PDB file of C-alpha atoms in Angstrom:
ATOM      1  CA  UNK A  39       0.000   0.000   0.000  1.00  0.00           C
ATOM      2  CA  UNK A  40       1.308   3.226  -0.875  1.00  0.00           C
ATOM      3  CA  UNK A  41       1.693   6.151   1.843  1.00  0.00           C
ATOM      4  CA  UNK A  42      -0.107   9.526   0.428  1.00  0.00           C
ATOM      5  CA  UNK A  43       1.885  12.232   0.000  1.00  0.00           C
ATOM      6  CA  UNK A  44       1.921  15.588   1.880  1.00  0.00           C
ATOM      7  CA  UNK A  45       0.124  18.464   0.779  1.00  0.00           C
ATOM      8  CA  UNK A  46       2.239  21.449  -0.404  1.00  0.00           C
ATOM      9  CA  UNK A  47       1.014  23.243   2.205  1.00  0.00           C
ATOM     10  CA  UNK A  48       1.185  20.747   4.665  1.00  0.00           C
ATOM     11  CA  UNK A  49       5.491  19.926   3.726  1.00  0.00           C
ATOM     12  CA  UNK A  50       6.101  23.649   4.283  1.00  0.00           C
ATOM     13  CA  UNK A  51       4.754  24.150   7.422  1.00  0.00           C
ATOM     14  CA  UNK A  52       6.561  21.029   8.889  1.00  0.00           C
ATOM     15  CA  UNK A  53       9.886  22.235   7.423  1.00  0.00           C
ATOM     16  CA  UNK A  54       9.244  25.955   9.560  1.00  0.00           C
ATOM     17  CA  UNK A  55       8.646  23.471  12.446  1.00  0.00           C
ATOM     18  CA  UNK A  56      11.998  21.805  11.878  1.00  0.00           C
ATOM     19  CA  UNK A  57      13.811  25.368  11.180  1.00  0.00           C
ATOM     20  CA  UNK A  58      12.449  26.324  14.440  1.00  0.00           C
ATOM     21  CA  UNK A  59      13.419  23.246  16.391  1.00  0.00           C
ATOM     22  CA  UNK A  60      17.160  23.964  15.409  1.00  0.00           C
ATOM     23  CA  UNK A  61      16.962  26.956  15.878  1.00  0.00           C
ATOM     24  CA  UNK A  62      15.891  26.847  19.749  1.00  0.00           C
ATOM     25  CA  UNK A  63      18.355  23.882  19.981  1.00  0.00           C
ATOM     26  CA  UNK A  64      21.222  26.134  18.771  1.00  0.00           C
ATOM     27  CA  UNK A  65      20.587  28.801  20.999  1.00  0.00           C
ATOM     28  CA  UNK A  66      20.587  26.020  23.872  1.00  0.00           C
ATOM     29  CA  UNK A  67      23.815  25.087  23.325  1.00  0.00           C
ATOM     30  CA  UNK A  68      25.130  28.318  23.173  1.00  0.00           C
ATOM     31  CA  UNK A  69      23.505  29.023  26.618  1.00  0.00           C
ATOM     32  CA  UNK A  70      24.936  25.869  28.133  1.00  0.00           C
ATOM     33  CA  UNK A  71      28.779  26.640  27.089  1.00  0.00           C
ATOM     34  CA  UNK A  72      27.976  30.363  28.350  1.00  0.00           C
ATOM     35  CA  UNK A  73      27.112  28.830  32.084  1.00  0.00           C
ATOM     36  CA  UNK A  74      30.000  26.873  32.100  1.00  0.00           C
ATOM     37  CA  UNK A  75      32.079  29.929  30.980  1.00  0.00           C
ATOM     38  CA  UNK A  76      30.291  31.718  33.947  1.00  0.00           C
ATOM     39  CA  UNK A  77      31.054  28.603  36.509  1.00  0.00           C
ATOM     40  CA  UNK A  78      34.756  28.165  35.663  1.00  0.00           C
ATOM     41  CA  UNK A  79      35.253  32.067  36.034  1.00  0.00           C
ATOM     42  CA  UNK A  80      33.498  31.717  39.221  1.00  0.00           C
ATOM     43  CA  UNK A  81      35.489  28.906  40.486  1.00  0.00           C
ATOM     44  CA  UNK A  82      38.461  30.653  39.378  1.00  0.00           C
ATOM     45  CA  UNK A  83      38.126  33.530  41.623  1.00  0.00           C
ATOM     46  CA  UNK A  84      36.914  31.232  44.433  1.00  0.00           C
ATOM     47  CA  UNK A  85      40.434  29.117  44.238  1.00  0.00           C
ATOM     48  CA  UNK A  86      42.236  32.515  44.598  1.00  0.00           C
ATOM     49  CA  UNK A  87      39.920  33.998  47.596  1.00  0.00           C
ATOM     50  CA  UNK A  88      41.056  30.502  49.345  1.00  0.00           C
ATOM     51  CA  UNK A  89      44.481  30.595  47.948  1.00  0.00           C
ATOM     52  CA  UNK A  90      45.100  34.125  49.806  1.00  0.00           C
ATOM     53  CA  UNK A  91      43.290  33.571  52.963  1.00  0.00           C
ATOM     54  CA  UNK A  92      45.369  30.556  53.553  1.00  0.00           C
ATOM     55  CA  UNK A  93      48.745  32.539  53.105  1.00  0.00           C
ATOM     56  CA  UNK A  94      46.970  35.427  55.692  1.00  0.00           C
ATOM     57  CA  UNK A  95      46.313  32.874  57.474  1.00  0.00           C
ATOM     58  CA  UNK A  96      49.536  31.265  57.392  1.00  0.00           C
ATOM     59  CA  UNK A  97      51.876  34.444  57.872  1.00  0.00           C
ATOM     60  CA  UNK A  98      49.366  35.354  61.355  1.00  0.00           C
ATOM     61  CA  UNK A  99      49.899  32.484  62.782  1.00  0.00           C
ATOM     62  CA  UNK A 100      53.652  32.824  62.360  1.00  0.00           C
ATOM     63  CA  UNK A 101      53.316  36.037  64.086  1.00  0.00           C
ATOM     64  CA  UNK A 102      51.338  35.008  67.214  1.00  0.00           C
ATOM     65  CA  UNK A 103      53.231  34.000  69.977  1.00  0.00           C
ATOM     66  CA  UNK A 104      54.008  30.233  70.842  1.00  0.00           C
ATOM     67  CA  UNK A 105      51.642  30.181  73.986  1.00  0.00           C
ATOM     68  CA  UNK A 106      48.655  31.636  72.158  1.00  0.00           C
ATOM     69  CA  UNK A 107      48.793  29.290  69.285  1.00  0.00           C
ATOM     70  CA  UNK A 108      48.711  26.308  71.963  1.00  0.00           C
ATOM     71  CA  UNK A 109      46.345  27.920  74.401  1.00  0.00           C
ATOM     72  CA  UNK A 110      48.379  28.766  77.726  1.00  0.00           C
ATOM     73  CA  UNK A 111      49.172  31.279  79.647  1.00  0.00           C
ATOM     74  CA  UNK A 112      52.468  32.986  78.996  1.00  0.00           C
ATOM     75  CA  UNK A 113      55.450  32.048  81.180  1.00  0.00           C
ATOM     76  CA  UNK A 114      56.244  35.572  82.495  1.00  0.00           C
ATOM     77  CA  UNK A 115      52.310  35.653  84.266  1.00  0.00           C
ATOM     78  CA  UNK A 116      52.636  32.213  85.805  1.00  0.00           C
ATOM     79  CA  UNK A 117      56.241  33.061  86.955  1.00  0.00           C
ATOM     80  CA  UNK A 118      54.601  36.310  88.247  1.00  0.00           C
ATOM     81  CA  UNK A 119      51.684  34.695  90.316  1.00  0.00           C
ATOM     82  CA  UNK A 120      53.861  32.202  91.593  1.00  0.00           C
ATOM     83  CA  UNK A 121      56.419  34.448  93.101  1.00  0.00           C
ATOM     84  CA  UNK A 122      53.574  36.318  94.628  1.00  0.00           C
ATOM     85  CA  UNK A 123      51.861  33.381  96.180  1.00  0.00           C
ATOM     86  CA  UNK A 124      55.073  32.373  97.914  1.00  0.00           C
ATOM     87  CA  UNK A 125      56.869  35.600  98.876  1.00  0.00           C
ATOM     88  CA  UNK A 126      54.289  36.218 102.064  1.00  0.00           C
ATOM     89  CA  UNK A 127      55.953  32.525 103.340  1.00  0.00           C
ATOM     90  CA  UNK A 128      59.535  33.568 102.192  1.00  0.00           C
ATOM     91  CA  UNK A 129      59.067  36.482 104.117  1.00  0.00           C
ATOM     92  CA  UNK A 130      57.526  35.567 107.086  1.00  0.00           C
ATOM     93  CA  UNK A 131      60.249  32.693 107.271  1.00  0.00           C
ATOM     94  CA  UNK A 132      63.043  34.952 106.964  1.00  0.00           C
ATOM     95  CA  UNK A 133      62.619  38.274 108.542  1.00  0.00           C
ATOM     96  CA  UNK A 134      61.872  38.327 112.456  1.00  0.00           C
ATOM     97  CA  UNK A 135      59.142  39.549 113.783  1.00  0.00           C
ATOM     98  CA  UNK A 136      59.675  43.247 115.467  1.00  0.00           C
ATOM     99  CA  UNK A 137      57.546  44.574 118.468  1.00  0.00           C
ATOM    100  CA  UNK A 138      55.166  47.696 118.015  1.00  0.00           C
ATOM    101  CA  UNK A 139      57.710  49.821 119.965  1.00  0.00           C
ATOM    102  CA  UNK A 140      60.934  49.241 117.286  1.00  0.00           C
ATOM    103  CA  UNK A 141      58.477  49.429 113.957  1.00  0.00           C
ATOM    104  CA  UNK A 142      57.568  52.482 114.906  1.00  0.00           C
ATOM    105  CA  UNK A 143      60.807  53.759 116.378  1.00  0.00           C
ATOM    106  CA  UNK A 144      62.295  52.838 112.703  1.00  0.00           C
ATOM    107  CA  UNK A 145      59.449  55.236 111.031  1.00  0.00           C
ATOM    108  CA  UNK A 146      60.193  57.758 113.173  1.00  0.00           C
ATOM    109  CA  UNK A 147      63.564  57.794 112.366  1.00  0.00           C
ATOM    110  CA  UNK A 148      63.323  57.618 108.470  1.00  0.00           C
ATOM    111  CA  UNK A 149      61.024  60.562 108.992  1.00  0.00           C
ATOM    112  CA  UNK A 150      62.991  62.456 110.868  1.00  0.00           C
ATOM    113  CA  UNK A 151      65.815  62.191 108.530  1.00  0.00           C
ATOM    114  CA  UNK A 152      63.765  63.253 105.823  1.00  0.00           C
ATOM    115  CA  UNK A 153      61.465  65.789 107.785  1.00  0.00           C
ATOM    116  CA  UNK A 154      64.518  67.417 109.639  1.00  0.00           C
ATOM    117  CA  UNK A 155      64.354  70.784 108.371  1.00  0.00           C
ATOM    118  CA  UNK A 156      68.012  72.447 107.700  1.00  0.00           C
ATOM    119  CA  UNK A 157      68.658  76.328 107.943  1.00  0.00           C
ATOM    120  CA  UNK A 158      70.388  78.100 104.927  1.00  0.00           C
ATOM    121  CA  UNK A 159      73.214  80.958 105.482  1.00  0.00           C
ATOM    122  CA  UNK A 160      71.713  84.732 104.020  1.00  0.00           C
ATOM    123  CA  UNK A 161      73.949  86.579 102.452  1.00  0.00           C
ATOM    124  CA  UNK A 162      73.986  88.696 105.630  1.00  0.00           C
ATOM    125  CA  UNK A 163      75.820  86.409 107.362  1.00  0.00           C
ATOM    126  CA  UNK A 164      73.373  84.832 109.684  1.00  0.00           C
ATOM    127  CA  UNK A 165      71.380  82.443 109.591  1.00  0.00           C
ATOM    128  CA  UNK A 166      68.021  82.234 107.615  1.00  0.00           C
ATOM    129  CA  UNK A 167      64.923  79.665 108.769  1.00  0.00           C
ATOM    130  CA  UNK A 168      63.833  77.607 105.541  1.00  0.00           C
ATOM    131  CA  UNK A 169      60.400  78.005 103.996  1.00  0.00           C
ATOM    132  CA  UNK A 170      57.705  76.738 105.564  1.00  0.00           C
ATOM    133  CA  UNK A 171      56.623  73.151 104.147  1.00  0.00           C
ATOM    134  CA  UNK A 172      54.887  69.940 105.565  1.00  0.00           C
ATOM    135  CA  UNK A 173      56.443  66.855 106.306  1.00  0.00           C
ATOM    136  CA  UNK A 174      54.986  63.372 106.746  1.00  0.00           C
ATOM    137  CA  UNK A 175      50.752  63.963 106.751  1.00  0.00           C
ATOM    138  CA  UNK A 176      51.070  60.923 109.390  1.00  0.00           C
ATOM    139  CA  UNK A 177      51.912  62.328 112.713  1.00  0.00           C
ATOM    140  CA  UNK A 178      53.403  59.339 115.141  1.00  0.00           C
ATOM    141  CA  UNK A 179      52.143  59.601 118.831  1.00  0.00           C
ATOM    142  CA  UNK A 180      54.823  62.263 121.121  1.00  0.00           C
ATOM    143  CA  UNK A 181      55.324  59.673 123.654  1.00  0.00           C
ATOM    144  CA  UNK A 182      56.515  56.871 121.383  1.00  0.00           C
ATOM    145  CA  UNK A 183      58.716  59.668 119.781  1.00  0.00           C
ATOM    146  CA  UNK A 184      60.119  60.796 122.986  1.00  0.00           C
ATOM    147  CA  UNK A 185      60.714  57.356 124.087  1.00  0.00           C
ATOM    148  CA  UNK A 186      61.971  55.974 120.917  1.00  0.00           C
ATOM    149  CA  UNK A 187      63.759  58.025 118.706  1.00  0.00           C
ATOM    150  CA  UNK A 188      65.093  61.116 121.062  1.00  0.00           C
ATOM    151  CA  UNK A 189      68.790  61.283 122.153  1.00  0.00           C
ATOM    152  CA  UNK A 190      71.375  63.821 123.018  1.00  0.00           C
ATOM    153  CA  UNK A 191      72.254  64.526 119.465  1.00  0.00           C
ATOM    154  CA  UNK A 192      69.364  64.852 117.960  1.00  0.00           C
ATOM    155  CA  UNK A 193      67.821  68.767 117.710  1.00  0.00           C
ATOM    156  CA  UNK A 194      64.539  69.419 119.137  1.00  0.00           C
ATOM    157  CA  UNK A 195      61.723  71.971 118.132  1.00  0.00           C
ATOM    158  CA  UNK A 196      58.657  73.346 119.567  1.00  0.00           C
ATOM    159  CA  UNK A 197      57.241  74.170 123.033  1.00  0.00           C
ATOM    160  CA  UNK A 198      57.269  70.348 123.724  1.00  0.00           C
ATOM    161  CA  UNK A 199      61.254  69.843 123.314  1.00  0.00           C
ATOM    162  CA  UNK A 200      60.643  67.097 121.070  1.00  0.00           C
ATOM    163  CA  UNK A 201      61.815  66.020 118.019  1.00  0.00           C
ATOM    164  CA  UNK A 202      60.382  67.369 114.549  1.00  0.00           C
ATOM    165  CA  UNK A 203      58.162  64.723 113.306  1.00  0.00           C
ATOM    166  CA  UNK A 204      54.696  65.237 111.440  1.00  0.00           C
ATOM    167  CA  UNK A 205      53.696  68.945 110.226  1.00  0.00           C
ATOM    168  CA  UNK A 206      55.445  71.757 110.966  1.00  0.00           C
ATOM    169  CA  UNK A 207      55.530  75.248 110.873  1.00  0.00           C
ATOM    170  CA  UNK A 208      58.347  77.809 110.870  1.00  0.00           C
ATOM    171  CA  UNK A 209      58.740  81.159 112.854  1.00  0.00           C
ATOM    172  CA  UNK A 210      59.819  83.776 110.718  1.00  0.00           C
ATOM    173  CA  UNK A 211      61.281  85.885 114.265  1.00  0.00           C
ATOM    174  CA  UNK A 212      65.214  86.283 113.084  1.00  0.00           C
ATOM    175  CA  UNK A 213      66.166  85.086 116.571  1.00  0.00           C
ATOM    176  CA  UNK A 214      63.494  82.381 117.539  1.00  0.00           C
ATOM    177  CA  UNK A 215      65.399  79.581 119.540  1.00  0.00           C
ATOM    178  CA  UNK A 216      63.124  77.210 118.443  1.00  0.00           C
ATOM    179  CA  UNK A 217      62.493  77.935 115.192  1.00  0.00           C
ATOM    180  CA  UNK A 218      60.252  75.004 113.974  1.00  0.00           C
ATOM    181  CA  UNK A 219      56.573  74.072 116.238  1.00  0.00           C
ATOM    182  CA  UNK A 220      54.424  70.719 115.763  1.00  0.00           C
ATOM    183  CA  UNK A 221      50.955  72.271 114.136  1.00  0.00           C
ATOM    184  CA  UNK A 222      49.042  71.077 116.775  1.00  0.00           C
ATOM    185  CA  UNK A 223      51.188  72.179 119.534  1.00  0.00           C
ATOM    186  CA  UNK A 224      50.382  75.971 117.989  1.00  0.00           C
ATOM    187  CA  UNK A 225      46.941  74.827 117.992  1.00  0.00           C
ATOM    188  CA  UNK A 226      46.952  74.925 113.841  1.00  0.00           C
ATOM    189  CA  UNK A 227      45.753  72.096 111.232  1.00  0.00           C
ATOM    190  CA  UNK A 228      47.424  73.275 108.448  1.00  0.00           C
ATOM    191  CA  UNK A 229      50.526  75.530 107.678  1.00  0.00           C
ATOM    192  CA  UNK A 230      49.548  79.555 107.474  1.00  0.00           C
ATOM    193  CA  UNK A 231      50.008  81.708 104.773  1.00  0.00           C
ATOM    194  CA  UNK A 232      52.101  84.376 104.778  1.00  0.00           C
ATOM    195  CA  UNK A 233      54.321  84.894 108.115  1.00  0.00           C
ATOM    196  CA  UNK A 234      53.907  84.052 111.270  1.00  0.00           C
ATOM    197  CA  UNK A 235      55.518  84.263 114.528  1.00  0.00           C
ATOM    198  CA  UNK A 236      55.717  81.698 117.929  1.00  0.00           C
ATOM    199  CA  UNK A 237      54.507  83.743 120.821  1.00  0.00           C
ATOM    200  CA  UNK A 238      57.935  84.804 122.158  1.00  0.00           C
ATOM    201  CA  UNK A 239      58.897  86.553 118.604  1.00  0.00           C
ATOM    202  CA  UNK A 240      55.474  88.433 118.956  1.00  0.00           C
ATOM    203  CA  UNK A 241      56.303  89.346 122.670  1.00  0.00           C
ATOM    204  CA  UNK A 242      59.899  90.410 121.468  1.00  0.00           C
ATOM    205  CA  UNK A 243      61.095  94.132 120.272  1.00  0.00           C
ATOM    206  CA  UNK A 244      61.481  94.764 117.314  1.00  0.00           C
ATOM    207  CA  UNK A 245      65.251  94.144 116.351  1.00  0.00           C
ATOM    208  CA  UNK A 246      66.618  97.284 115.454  1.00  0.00           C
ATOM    209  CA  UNK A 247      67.558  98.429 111.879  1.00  0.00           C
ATOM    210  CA  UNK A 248      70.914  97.555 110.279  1.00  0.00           C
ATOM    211  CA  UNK A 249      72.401 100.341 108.462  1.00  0.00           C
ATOM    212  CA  UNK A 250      73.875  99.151 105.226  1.00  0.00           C
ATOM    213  CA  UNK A 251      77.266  99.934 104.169  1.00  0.00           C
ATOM    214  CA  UNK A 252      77.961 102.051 101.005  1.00  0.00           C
TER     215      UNK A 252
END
């Protein structure tokens, strides 16, 4: 049996069809190799992203201290906190134990030595007071003082006779014997301004006027 042929009409429409077909299966292909353009680029720039951060990576890590990279503490701190745990004991093993009486004789005496005021020669010839400053803010009882620190050689200050210790504060009277008094012996809590005189320099005359020489 013989197959009919196509219509004229019928053959050119089928051939449009197959045009068409190609056509779309051409422009597939074309969008296929341009995703896998796209995916290699991609991957590309992905492989140097991780190539970098590796060597950033690398190089800090070179840089970082041994103890941080393994997670402990740094030698110098545990050195540290174990000298200060044990230096209380090494201390308290060897240094005697001193009575209330000597620690506070030995403060006394480092005070004094820095406290001890020292007069300065005038050009005049005689001798000047020095300015008026405080000493130690912490004033160590007069009794333990007297009974610690004071000997023959030592000066003394003041109404009491004692010792300078604590604050003090100058007479500016050229010929004041005693020269420095304990603030609270002058019934004073803080150093004056300006000058100021122990009640014999007030009681005193006047000293009389030096005539200066041409």
């Amino acid at each position: 049996m013989n197959s009919l042929p196509f219509p004229p009409s019928g053959r050119q429409q089928a051939q449009e069809r197959l045009l068409r077909i190609k056509e779309l299966i051409m422009q597939g292909f074309a969008y296929s190799d341009e995703k896998v353009s796209v995916a290699s680029t991609a991957a590309d720039v992905v492989s140097k992203h991780m190539v970098r951060l590796d060597r950033d990576f690398s190089m800090l890590e070179e840089e970082l201290p041994s103890y941080i990279r393994d997670g402990s503490p740094p030698p110098q701190i545990t050195t540290t906190a174990a000298a200060i745990r044990n230096a209380p004991k090494r201390v308290e093993a060897s240094t005697p134990k001193k009575s209330a009486a000597q620690r506070a004789a030995v403060g006394a005496a480092l005070r004094d030595e820095t406290a001890t005021p020292q007069p300065v020669v005038s050009r005049h010839g005689r001798q000047s007071k020095p300015r008026r400053r405080s000493v130690s803010p912490v004033s160590p009882p007069r009794a333990t003082v007297t009974a610690t620190v004071q000997n023959d050689e030592e000066p003394t200050y003041c109404y009491c006779n004692q010792v300078s210790y604590g604050e003090m504060v100058a007479c500016d009277g050229d010929d004041c014997e005693r020269e420095w008094f304990h603030l609270a012996c002058v019934n004073l809590s803080a150093p004056p301004k300006g000058s100021w005189f122990c009640d014999a320099c007030k009681k005193a005359p006047p000293a009389p006027k030096r005539r200066r020489g041409l």
